Amino acid sequence: MTSLSPMRASAAGAALLGCILVAGAAWQVFRPESAAPVSAMANAAVKQTTPDVAATFRRGVDAARNRDYGAASRAFREVEPYWAALPNAYFHVALVDRRLGHLASAEDAARRYVAASGGDIAGARLLADIQMEAGHPEHAVVTLLAAAGAAPLG
């Protein structure tokens, strides 16, 4: 059995905690009983974009909530130019891309969400989880520390 240095053990523990927390956050978003917050978010999108864009985005959110990640991804890609104007679009895209195994695009979307949301903790946990899955625990630790206010996210 090999032992980890205290610094590596601490980093691994923080990254593991991040994975556990993100799993809970993702479950909250995609549970069928969490339809009310998702619907409220989609309804807010209607006020900021055209009806077709908002309806397509909502279709993607509904597909993701029903665990049809392929359909969700296709719907989100149709409205990709409008992601910055749609509430939490980058977060939802990151979740769906992660579920589909597209870790590079999931990480990019999660980074954009964290940057746009001013350090939202759920976004930071999602980003850290994606970084762990991509084999970068050191990046996940930096992300979690930045979310806790201990280091700048970079």
Tab-separated table of C-alpha atoms in Angstrom:
chain	number	residue	atom	x	y	z
A	1	MET	CA	0.000	0.000	0.000
A	2	THR	CA	1.405	3.392	-0.971
A	3	SER	CA	0.956	6.450	1.142
A	4	LEU	CA	0.175	9.961	-0.024
A	5	SER	CA	1.998	13.016	1.146
A	6	PRO	CA	-0.127	15.187	3.466
A	7	MET	CA	-0.564	17.782	0.727
A	8	ARG	CA	-1.671	15.216	-1.875
A	9	ALA	CA	-3.970	13.513	0.632
A	10	SER	CA	-5.567	16.852	1.461
A	11	ALA	CA	-6.004	17.650	-2.230
A	12	ALA	CA	-7.479	14.238	-2.925
A	13	GLY	CA	-9.858	14.602	0.026
A	14	ALA	CA	-11.022	18.038	-1.125
A	15	ALA	CA	-11.543	16.780	-4.667
A	16	LEU	CA	-13.492	13.765	-3.428
A	17	LEU	CA	-15.683	16.039	-1.320
A	18	GLY	CA	-16.325	18.126	-4.417
A	19	CYS	CA	-17.396	15.041	-6.364
A	20	ILE	CA	-19.809	14.054	-3.630
A	21	LEU	CA	-21.294	17.544	-3.441
A	22	VAL	CA	-21.687	17.839	-7.223
A	23	ALA	CA	-23.442	14.499	-7.419
A	24	GLY	CA	-26.028	15.870	-5.007
A	25	ALA	CA	-26.351	19.124	-6.970
A	26	ALA	CA	-26.818	17.272	-10.265
A	27	TRP	CA	-29.473	15.045	-8.707
A	28	GLN	CA	-31.342	18.143	-7.525
A	29	VAL	CA	-31.424	19.556	-11.063
A	30	PHE	CA	-32.542	16.406	-12.845
A	31	ARG	CA	-35.057	15.009	-10.351
A	32	PRO	CA	-38.598	15.010	-11.762
A	33	GLU	CA	-39.884	16.528	-8.531
A	34	SER	CA	-37.617	19.553	-9.083
A	35	ALA	CA	-39.683	20.644	-12.081
A	36	ALA	CA	-40.860	23.895	-10.471
A	37	PRO	CA	-37.416	25.600	-10.287
A	38	VAL	CA	-36.531	24.368	-13.773
A	39	SER	CA	-39.845	25.644	-15.132
A	40	ALA	CA	-39.325	29.007	-13.438
A	41	MET	CA	-35.883	29.260	-15.028
A	42	ALA	CA	-37.265	28.358	-18.450
A	43	ASN	CA	-40.089	30.854	-18.031
A	44	ALA	CA	-37.552	33.578	-17.255
A	45	ALA	CA	-35.844	32.728	-20.545
A	46	VAL	CA	-39.080	33.526	-22.395
A	47	LYS	CA	-38.832	37.147	-21.280
A	48	GLN	CA	-35.252	37.529	-22.555
A	49	THR	CA	-35.311	35.796	-25.940
A	50	THR	CA	-37.574	34.999	-28.838
A	51	PRO	CA	-40.346	32.449	-28.271
A	52	ASP	CA	-38.678	29.881	-30.547
A	53	VAL	CA	-35.376	30.090	-28.689
A	54	ALA	CA	-37.043	29.907	-25.284
A	55	ALA	CA	-39.234	26.983	-26.344
A	56	THR	CA	-36.245	25.081	-27.737
A	57	PHE	CA	-34.240	25.720	-24.585
A	58	ARG	CA	-37.139	24.594	-22.404
A	59	ARG	CA	-37.450	21.451	-24.529
A	60	GLY	CA	-33.780	20.746	-23.789
A	61	VAL	CA	-34.255	21.298	-20.053
A	62	ASP	CA	-37.296	19.016	-20.043
A	63	ALA	CA	-35.422	16.335	-21.997
A	64	ALA	CA	-32.515	16.515	-19.526
A	65	ARG	CA	-34.894	16.266	-16.585
A	66	ASN	CA	-36.326	13.138	-18.214
A	67	ARG	CA	-32.773	11.804	-18.674
A	68	ASP	CA	-32.900	11.985	-22.484
A	69	TYR	CA	-29.478	13.610	-22.680
A	70	GLY	CA	-29.093	13.181	-26.442
A	71	ALA	CA	-32.306	15.110	-27.110
A	72	ALA	CA	-31.310	17.711	-24.537
A	73	SER	CA	-27.939	18.201	-26.187
A	74	ARG	CA	-29.514	18.580	-29.638
A	75	ALA	CA	-31.985	21.167	-28.340
A	76	PHE	CA	-29.258	23.115	-26.543
A	77	ARG	CA	-27.042	23.116	-29.662
A	78	GLU	CA	-29.915	24.596	-31.700
A	79	VAL	CA	-29.881	27.687	-29.479
A	80	GLU	CA	-26.130	27.843	-28.825
A	81	PRO	CA	-25.764	31.474	-29.990
A	82	TYR	CA	-28.226	32.506	-27.247
A	83	TRP	CA	-26.677	30.646	-24.294
A	84	ALA	CA	-25.306	33.823	-22.726
A	85	ALA	CA	-28.824	35.315	-22.656
A	86	LEU	CA	-30.542	32.219	-21.264
A	87	PRO	CA	-30.526	31.833	-17.471
A	88	ASN	CA	-28.286	28.969	-16.352
A	89	ALA	CA	-27.820	27.716	-19.933
A	90	TYR	CA	-24.113	27.033	-19.456
A	91	PHE	CA	-24.872	25.070	-16.279
A	92	HIS	CA	-27.427	22.858	-18.040
A	93	VAL	CA	-25.167	22.360	-21.056
A	94	ALA	CA	-22.311	21.340	-18.740
A	95	LEU	CA	-24.518	18.814	-16.936
A	96	VAL	CA	-25.770	17.289	-20.175
A	97	ASP	CA	-22.337	17.183	-21.829
A	98	ARG	CA	-20.931	15.542	-18.696
A	99	ARG	CA	-23.646	12.873	-18.786
A	100	LEU	CA	-22.820	12.226	-22.448
A	101	GLY	CA	-19.117	11.909	-21.644
A	102	HIS	CA	-18.090	15.075	-23.517
A	103	LEU	CA	-15.817	16.260	-20.718
A	104	ALA	CA	-13.945	18.976	-22.651
A	105	SER	CA	-17.118	20.766	-23.725
A	106	ALA	CA	-18.682	20.150	-20.304
A	107	GLU	CA	-15.684	21.769	-18.617
A	108	ASP	CA	-15.821	24.727	-20.996
A	109	ALA	CA	-19.523	25.285	-20.313
A	110	ALA	CA	-19.027	24.914	-16.549
A	111	ARG	CA	-16.167	27.448	-16.617
A	112	ARG	CA	-18.360	29.902	-18.528
A	113	TYR	CA	-21.165	29.389	-16.029
A	114	VAL	CA	-18.891	29.982	-13.024
A	115	ALA	CA	-17.470	33.112	-14.645
A	116	ALA	CA	-20.920	34.455	-15.552
A	117	SER	CA	-22.574	33.581	-12.244
A	118	GLY	CA	-20.069	35.310	-10.018
A	119	GLY	CA	-18.814	32.153	-8.313
A	120	ASP	CA	-22.024	30.166	-7.852
A	121	ILE	CA	-21.121	27.255	-5.565
A	122	ALA	CA	-23.184	24.681	-7.503
A	123	GLY	CA	-21.352	25.667	-10.687
A	124	ALA	CA	-17.981	25.458	-8.970
A	125	ARG	CA	-18.814	22.004	-7.616
A	126	LEU	CA	-19.928	20.880	-11.070
A	127	LEU	CA	-16.721	22.233	-12.613
A	128	ALA	CA	-14.606	20.472	-9.973
A	129	ASP	CA	-16.435	17.198	-10.555
A	130	ILE	CA	-15.862	17.424	-14.303
A	131	GLN	CA	-12.198	18.188	-13.701
A	132	MET	CA	-11.926	15.099	-11.487
A	133	GLU	CA	-13.547	12.927	-14.154
A	134	ALA	CA	-11.129	14.362	-16.721
A	135	GLY	CA	-8.214	13.261	-14.528
A	136	HIS	CA	-7.214	16.680	-13.177
A	137	PRO	CA	-7.691	16.542	-9.395
A	138	GLU	CA	-5.254	19.426	-8.907
A	139	HIS	CA	-7.527	21.678	-10.996
A	140	ALA	CA	-10.543	20.496	-9.015
A	141	VAL	CA	-8.844	21.472	-5.761
A	142	VAL	CA	-8.081	24.964	-7.101
A	143	THR	CA	-11.700	25.309	-8.248
A	144	LEU	CA	-13.072	24.294	-4.851
A	145	LEU	CA	-10.655	26.570	-3.002
A	146	ALA	CA	-11.636	29.469	-5.241
A	147	ALA	CA	-15.316	28.749	-4.564
A	148	ALA	CA	-14.551	28.839	-0.843
A	149	GLY	CA	-12.831	32.190	-1.312
A	150	ALA	CA	-9.324	30.890	-0.628
A	151	ALA	CA	-7.815	31.297	-4.104
A	152	PRO	CA	-8.625	32.988	-7.420
A	153	LEU	CA	-10.175	30.762	-10.069
A	154	GLY	CA	-7.896	30.543	-13.064
